[in-house]
Amino acid sequence: MTENTTNDPIIICEDVHKWFDDFHVLKGITTTFKKGEKAVICGPSGSGKSTFIRTINRLEEHQRGTIIVDGIELSNDLRNINLIRQEVGMVFQQFNLFPHLTNIKNITLGPIQVRKMSKSAAEEAALALLDRMGIEDQAYKYPAEISGGQQQRVAIARALAMEPKIMLFDEPTSALDPEMISEVLDVMRELAHSGMTMLVVTHEMGFAREVADRVMFFDEGVVVEEAAPADFFDNPQHERTKLFISQTLQH
Amino acid sequence: MENIAITQEVKPPNTSKGPVKWLQDNLFNTWYNTILTCLALVFLFFVFKGGLTWIFTQAEWEVIPANLQILMIGPYPIEQAWRIWIVLCTLFVLLGLSAGVWKGLVLRISAAIAIFGLILLLIPLDVVKNSEAEYAVLEFNFNIIYLIFLKRTWLLGGLVLFIVTFFLGRDKNVLKRWVIGGWVLSLPYTMMVLHGFGENSVSTTHWGGLFLTLVLAAAGITMCFPLGVLLALGRRSQLPAIKWVSTIYIETIRGVPLITLLIMGSVLFPIFMPGDLQLDKVLRAELALILFSAAYMAENVRGGLQAVPQGQVEAAQAVGLTYPKTMLFIVLPQALRAVIPAIVGQFISLFKDTSLVTIIGLLDLLGIARSVLANPTWQGRYIEVYLFVAAIYFVFCYAMSYVSQKIEADLGVGKH
C-alpha cells in the first residue's frame, strides 16, 4: 500500500514453534516480511502475537523452525543475536526506559556503547531525534518527570538512535491514557512514511487500516488470517476474524 | 460566577506550625498528656543531671590523654609515625582533588571530613605527657612541646594540602580518570607506606589501636564490596557451575560465625601451609573479615538485583548491549541504588566486627583499650576508657550512615 515497500524479504519465518513449559504458544508460524513493509499484528490476548515479535530479536527463543533476519539466522550464537539486535529496534508496552538515566542518556547509551559513536555525535543525533518526536525540551529530564506519551516517544527515539532496519512495536499505546495515544501514533505514522520496516502489535484498528500494508490476525498460536487492511476489515474470511473485528470495532 | 471561581488562584491552607503550636498540639493537648510530659521532663532532668555531673566532675579523664598515642596507633613505633602522617596527607590530597573535580556531594563530604580534622587540630587532647610515671603532670619541657607541635604540623599540613589541591583540581574534568586511578591505588599504596621496606619497616605485629581498626575496616569495605557484587551476579548466573559455586560459598560462610573464621585463619590456616610460607597475621584476619562480609554483601546486592524489573534487561538487550554492559550500565546502578541502606549497614557491621580480631591476639582499638585498663595505674577507669572508645566508634559509624543518606538523596532514590 505504501510507496516504500520493496520486494526484498528482510524477515523470513519458517514453521516457528514456541512452548512455555507445556503450553504451545506459537504453532508453526510461516511468513515473510519485505523491506519497508508495515505489518500490524492483532488478536486476542494470549494468542501469541507479542511472543511472536519477541522471537524476532530473540527476547524469546523459538524452539523449532527458522527465523532469518537481514540475512542472519537466529541461533544460539551470541554474536549473531547481538548483531541482529543492533538492526532491530523495539518499543515496549511499558516503555522500559532506564529510570536512573536522563532521557538523552537513555537514547545515547546504545549508540555510544554498541555503535561506538562519540559522545558528542550521539548527543547531537539524540537531540535531533527528540526534536523529530516533538520533545526536545525534555532531553535533560528523567523519565519519571515526563508524561507517559512523552516517555513512549523517548523510547521510540532510543530505538531509532541505533539506526535499525526494522522496528518492532509491542502494544506501544496500551499503557497510555487515551489523550496520549494519538501523540504516539502520530510519531509512528511519520516513521511509517519514512520507509521503515515495522511490525506493530496493536489494538489500534484505525492505525492499522491507515498505515498497514498487511494485517495479521493471530489466535491460539496460529495466523488465522492475513490480508491487506481493506480486505481484512471489510471482507474477513474466517468466523473467528469476523467476531474479533466486530468486538474491537464496537467501541 | 463559576468561571471566576476556577481561575482565581487558591492558596493552600496555612498548615505551618511554630514550635509553640507544636508543643501545644503534641505535648500539652490534654490534661493527662500535660502530666505525662511533666513527669518525663523530671525523669530526663535527673538522668541528664546524673550523667553530666559524672562526666564533668567525677570522671577522671586523664587516662585518655595519657594513653592517647597507644589508643591511636598501638605499639607502632613513634619514630616511624611519619608513615601514618604521610598516608593521611596523601588521602587529604586525593580528597581535595576529588572535591575540586566532582564538586556537589563529594565536595560537601570532603569538606565535612576536613572540618573534622580542623576540630581535632584544635582539641588539646594530647597536652599531657605520654609516660605513666609522670602522667598528668603538665611539664612544659621542650620535648613534649616539640612532639605536640610536630603532630599539629602534620595535621595542619594535611588540611593545607586539602585546600590547595581543591583549588588545583577545580573544574579540571581531565583529572577525573587520574583521581579515580589514585583512589584505586591508594589501598596498596597505604599498605606499602605503613609497612615500609628494609630495616626501617614496621611489621604488622606492631600495628594496633584505632589505626589498625581503620586499616582493617577500610581494606575490608573496599574489598568485600566488589567481591559481594560478583558473588551476587554469580548466584543469579545461568551457568550452573558459577551459580552453584557462588551459592555454596554464600551459604557456607553465612552459616559460620565470624569468630570461627578468624580462629580458623589464625590457627588452622598456618598448619595447612607449607612450612616456610607464612601469611601475615593481620592479613589473615583481614581475609577472614573480607570473605565473611562478602557473603552478606552478596545477598544484599542480590536483593537489589531482584528489584530491577525484567523489562530493564530486555530493553538493554533490545539495543544490543552485551551482558556485562547491561549489568554495568543498567542493572547494577539501579540494584545498588535500591539497597544502599543494606549495603551501608553491612559496612557499619564490618567496622564494628573488626573488634573481634582481639580474639586472635590483635590489638585493635577495643583490644588496646582493654590492655590500657589492665595497667594497674589506670585501674578502675573502665567507664572513661569505654566511653571514649564508644564515642570513636559512633563517630565513624554515624558518619557512614549520614554519608549514605546524603548519597541516596543525591541519587534521587524513590524519585526517578
XYZ file of C-alpha atoms in Angstrom, chain A residues 30-214:
185
model
C 5.465 -19.212 8.416
C 5.633 -15.771 6.888
C 7.919 -13.269 5.186
C 8.218 -9.539 5.753
C 9.565 -7.363 2.987
C 11.884 -4.395 3.373
C 9.766 -1.335 4.080
C 6.648 -3.325 4.853
C 4.341 -2.279 7.671
C 2.590 -5.215 9.257
C 0.023 -4.874 12.007
C -0.434 -7.926 14.176
C -3.641 -8.207 16.122
C -5.536 -10.826 18.018
C -6.941 -11.595 21.444
C -4.634 -11.629 24.457
C -2.753 -14.888 24.851
C -2.829 -15.507 21.120
C 0.976 -15.420 20.853
C 1.263 -12.137 18.945
C 3.655 -10.497 21.429
C 5.644 -13.690 21.787
C 5.974 -13.825 18.023
C 7.533 -10.400 17.589
C 9.746 -11.020 20.621
C 11.233 -14.065 18.868
C 12.405 -11.805 16.069
C 15.036 -10.098 18.258
C 15.453 -13.204 20.399
C 13.917 -11.828 23.582
C 12.104 -15.147 23.323
C 13.859 -18.198 21.975
C 11.967 -20.253 19.393
C 12.293 -23.987 19.789
C 11.576 -25.219 16.293
C 11.755 -23.736 12.798
C 13.992 -20.992 11.460
C 13.974 -17.226 11.641
C 16.279 -15.278 9.321
C 16.585 -11.547 9.959
C 18.504 -9.401 7.476
C 20.324 -12.477 6.166
C 21.395 -13.763 9.588
C 19.809 -16.855 11.054
C 18.845 -16.658 14.730
C 20.624 -19.405 16.607
C 22.288 -19.726 19.978
C 25.325 -17.898 18.605
C 25.515 -14.835 20.881
C 27.414 -12.830 18.271
C 24.607 -13.264 15.760
C 21.988 -12.355 18.336
C 23.796 -9.119 19.204
C 24.247 -8.286 15.523
C 20.543 -8.741 14.869
C 19.558 -6.745 17.947
C 21.555 -3.812 16.603
C 19.440 -3.866 13.452
C 16.101 -4.426 15.182
C 14.690 -1.668 17.373
C 11.991 -2.474 19.878
C 9.345 -0.427 21.641
C 7.639 -1.946 24.677
C 4.168 -1.626 26.129
C 5.610 -0.450 29.461
C 8.223 1.827 27.777
C 11.040 0.233 29.841
C 13.044 3.444 29.907
C 16.065 3.365 32.210
C 14.816 5.348 35.212
C 18.272 6.211 36.568
C 19.348 7.942 33.345
C 18.128 11.188 31.852
C 16.103 10.930 28.654
C 19.031 11.892 26.466
C 21.290 9.339 28.157
C 18.626 6.698 27.608
C 18.960 7.454 23.918
C 22.739 7.812 23.635
C 23.676 4.726 25.658
C 23.210 2.282 22.788
C 24.965 4.328 20.100
C 27.925 5.055 22.403
C 28.329 1.582 23.897
C 27.285 -0.596 20.965
C 27.820 1.503 17.836
C 30.970 3.071 19.344
C 29.766 6.526 18.381
C 31.457 9.524 20.014
C 29.570 11.126 22.884
C 29.098 14.442 21.108
C 27.884 12.852 17.870
C 25.479 10.606 19.785
C 24.080 13.552 21.724
C 23.624 15.593 18.599
C 21.758 12.701 16.954
C 19.680 12.169 20.091
C 18.623 15.817 20.209
C 17.654 15.652 16.539
C 15.552 12.556 17.252
C 13.875 14.181 20.233
C 13.145 17.156 18.023
C 11.563 14.822 15.487
C 9.476 13.365 18.328
C 8.497 16.889 19.349
C 10.008 16.677 22.840
C 13.429 18.277 22.500
C 12.807 20.288 25.666
C 12.548 17.106 27.747
C 16.088 15.896 26.950
C 17.675 16.513 30.336
C 14.766 15.390 32.490
C 14.401 11.922 33.967
C 11.760 9.556 32.539
C 9.701 9.771 35.743
C 9.375 13.530 35.244
C 7.528 13.376 31.910
C 4.143 12.046 30.813
C 3.513 8.526 29.552
C 3.110 9.660 25.968
C 6.387 11.549 26.159
C 8.095 8.546 27.737
C 6.956 6.304 24.915
C 8.276 8.816 22.377
C 11.638 8.821 24.194
C 11.544 5.019 23.975
C 10.923 5.236 20.222
C 13.809 7.690 19.920
C 16.001 5.306 21.908
C 15.252 2.501 19.459
C 15.717 4.760 16.418
C 19.061 6.065 17.681
C 20.590 2.703 16.800
C 19.517 3.357 13.194
C 17.780 -0.011 12.940
C 16.465 -1.540 9.744
C 13.411 -2.974 11.453
C 11.226 -1.621 14.257
C 9.144 -3.865 16.494
C 6.272 -2.303 18.446
C 4.776 -4.407 21.229
C 1.425 -2.764 22.067
C 3.033 0.691 22.222
C -0.153 2.540 23.190
C -1.817 0.035 25.519
C -0.408 1.566 28.709
C -1.271 5.143 27.736
C -4.109 7.452 28.710
C -6.492 7.941 25.762
C -5.412 11.534 25.140
C -1.765 10.491 24.822
C -2.330 7.673 22.357
C -2.592 9.956 19.356
C 0.733 11.702 20.005
C 2.477 8.327 19.917
C 0.531 7.148 16.869
C 1.444 10.381 15.041
C 5.123 9.631 15.554
C 4.647 6.051 14.340
C 2.720 7.244 11.313
C 5.558 9.614 10.429
C 8.032 6.773 10.869
C 5.960 4.542 8.562
C 6.061 7.162 5.819
C 9.853 7.371 6.126
C 10.087 3.811 4.830
C 10.933 1.899 7.985
C 10.072 -1.797 8.152
C 7.590 -2.012 11.005
C 5.937 -4.890 12.853
C 3.280 -3.483 15.140
C 1.276 -5.428 17.689
C -1.637 -3.176 18.479
C -5.355 -2.882 19.119
C -5.495 0.471 17.295
C -7.553 -0.627 14.315
C -7.727 2.878 12.871
C -3.953 2.972 12.738
C -3.895 -0.484 11.136
C -6.368 0.497 8.454
C -4.496 3.680 7.645
C -0.854 2.649 7.794
C -0.534 -1.117 7.412
C 0.334 -2.975 4.225
C -0.865 -6.160 5.829
